[in-house]
PDB file of C-alpha atoms in Angstrom:
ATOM      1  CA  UNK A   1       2.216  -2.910 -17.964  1.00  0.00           C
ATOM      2  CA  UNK A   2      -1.253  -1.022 -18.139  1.00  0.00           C
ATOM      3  CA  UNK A   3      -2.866  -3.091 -14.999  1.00  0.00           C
ATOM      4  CA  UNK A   4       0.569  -2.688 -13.377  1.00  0.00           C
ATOM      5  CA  UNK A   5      -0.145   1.374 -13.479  1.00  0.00           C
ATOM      6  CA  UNK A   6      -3.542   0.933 -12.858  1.00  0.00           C
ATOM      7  CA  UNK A   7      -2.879  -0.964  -9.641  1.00  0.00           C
ATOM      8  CA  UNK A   8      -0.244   1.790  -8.661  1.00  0.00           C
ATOM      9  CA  UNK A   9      -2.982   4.599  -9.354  1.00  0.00           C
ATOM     10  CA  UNK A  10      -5.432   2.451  -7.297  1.00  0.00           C
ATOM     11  CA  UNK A  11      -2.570   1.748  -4.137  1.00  0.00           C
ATOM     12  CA  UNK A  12      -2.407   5.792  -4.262  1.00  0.00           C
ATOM     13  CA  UNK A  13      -5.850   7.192  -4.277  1.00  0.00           C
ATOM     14  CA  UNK A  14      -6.564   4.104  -1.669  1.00  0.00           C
ATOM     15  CA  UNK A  15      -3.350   5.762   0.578  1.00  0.00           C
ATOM     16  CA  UNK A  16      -4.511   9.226  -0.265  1.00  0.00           C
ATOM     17  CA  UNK A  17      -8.094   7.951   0.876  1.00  0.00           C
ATOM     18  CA  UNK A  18      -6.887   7.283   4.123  1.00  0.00           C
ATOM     19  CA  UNK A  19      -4.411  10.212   4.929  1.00  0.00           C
ATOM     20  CA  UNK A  20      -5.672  13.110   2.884  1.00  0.00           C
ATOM     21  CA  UNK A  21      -2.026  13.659   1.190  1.00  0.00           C
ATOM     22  CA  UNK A  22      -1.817  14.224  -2.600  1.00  0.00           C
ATOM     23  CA  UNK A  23       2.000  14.552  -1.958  1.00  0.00           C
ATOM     24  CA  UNK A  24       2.711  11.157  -2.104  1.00  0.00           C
ATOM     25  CA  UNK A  25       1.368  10.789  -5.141  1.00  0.00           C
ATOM     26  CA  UNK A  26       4.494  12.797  -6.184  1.00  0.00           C
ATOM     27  CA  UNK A  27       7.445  11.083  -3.682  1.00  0.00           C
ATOM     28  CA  UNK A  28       6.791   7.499  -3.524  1.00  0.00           C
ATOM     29  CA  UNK A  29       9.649   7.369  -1.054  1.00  0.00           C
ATOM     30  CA  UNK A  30       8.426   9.746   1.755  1.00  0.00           C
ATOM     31  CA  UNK A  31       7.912   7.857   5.084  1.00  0.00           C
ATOM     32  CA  UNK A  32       4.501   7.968   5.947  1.00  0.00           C
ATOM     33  CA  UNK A  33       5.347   7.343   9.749  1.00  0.00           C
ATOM     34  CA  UNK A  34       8.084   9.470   9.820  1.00  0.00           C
ATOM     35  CA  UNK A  35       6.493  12.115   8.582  1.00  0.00           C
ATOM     36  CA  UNK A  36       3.001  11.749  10.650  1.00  0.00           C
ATOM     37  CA  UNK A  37       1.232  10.937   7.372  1.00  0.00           C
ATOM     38  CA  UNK A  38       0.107   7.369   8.145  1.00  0.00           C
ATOM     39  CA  UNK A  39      -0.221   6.826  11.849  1.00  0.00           C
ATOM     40  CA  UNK A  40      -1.693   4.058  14.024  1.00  0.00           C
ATOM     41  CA  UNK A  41      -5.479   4.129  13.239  1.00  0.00           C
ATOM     42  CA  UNK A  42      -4.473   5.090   9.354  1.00  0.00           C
ATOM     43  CA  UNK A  43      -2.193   2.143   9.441  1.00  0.00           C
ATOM     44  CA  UNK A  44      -4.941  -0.416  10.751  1.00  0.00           C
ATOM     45  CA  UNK A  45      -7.186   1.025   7.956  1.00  0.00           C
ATOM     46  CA  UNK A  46      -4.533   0.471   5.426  1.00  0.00           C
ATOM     47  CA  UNK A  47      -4.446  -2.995   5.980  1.00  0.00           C
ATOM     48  CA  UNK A  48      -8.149  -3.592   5.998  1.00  0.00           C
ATOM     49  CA  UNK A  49      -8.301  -1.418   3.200  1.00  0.00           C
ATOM     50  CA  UNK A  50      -6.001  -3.715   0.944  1.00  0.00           C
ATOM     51  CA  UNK A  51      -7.892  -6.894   1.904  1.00  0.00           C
ATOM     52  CA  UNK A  52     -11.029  -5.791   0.647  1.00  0.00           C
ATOM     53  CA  UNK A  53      -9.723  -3.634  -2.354  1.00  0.00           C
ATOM     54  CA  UNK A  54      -7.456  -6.716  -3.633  1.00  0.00           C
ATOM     55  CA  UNK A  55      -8.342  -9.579  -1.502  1.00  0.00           C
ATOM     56  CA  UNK A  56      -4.727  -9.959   0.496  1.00  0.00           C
ATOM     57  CA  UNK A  57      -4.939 -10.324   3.864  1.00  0.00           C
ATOM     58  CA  UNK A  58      -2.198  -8.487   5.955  1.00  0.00           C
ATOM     59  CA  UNK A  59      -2.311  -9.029   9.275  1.00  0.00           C
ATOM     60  CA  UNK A  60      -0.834  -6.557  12.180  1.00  0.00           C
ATOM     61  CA  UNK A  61       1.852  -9.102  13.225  1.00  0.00           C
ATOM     62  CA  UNK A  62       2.900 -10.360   9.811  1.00  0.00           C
ATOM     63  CA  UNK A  63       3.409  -6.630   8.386  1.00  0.00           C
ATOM     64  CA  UNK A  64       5.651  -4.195  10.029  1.00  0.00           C
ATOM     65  CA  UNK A  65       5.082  -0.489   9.813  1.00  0.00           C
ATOM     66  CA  UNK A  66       9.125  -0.803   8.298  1.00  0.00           C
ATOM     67  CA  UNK A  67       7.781  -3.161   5.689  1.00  0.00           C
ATOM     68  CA  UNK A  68       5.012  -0.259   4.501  1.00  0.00           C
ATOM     69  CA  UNK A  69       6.345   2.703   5.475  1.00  0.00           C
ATOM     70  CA  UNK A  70       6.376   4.598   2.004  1.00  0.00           C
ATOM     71  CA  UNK A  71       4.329   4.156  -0.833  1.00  0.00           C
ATOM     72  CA  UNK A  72       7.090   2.792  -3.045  1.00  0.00           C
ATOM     73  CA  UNK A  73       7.060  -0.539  -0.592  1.00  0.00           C
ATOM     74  CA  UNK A  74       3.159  -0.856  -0.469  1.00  0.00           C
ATOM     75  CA  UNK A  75       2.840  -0.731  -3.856  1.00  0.00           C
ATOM     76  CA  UNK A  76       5.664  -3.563  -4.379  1.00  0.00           C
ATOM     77  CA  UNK A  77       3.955  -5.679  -1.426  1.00  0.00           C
ATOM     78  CA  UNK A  78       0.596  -5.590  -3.122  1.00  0.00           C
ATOM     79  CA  UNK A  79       2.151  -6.406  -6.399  1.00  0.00           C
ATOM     80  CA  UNK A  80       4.204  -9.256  -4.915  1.00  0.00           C
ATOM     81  CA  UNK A  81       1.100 -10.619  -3.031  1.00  0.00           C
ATOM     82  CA  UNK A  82      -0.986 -10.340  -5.860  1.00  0.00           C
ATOM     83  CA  UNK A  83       1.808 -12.375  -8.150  1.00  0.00           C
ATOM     84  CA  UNK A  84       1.962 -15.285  -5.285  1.00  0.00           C
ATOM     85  CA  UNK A  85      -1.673 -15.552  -5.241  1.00  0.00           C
ATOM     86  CA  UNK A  86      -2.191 -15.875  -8.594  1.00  0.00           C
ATOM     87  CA  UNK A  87       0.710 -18.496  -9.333  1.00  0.00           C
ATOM     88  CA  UNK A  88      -1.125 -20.203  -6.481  1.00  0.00           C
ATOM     89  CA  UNK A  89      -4.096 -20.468  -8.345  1.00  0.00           C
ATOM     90  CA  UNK A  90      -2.587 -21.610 -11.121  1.00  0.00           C
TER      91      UNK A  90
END
């Protein structure tokens, strides 16, 4: 449970790197597109961001913007990725 909120506090301050918006930290359901918090550039960095914060690649054409729109769904994408990875090691 502790490295599950310390990934979660990591996902945020990596999003609020990128766009500069402490609110999410307190909605982790506000649409970052939708609300011109994450846009195209931010987006691209996002992705690159997770790969070399948590080694998961994400590329463009695998991930829609619908998949990681809010903070809530990055979060559970990381954590998913991060489960398959590991039972792949395994």
């Amino acid at each position: 449970m502790i490295l599950d909120v310390a990934i979660e506090e990591k996902i945020l301050d990596m999003i609020i790197n990128i766009t500069d918006e402490e609110e999410i930290r307190e909605n982790l359901d506000i649409n970052l597109f939708e609300n011109d918090i994450l846009d195209s550039l931010g987006y691209t960095e996002l992705l690159v961001s997770i790969a070399m914060e948590f080694g998961i690649e994400l590329s463009p054409t695998e991930i829609t913007r619908d998949m990681i729109d809010t903070p809530k769904k990055i979060i559970e994408l990381i954590r998913s990725r991060r489960s398959n990875n590991e039972k792949n090691i395994c």
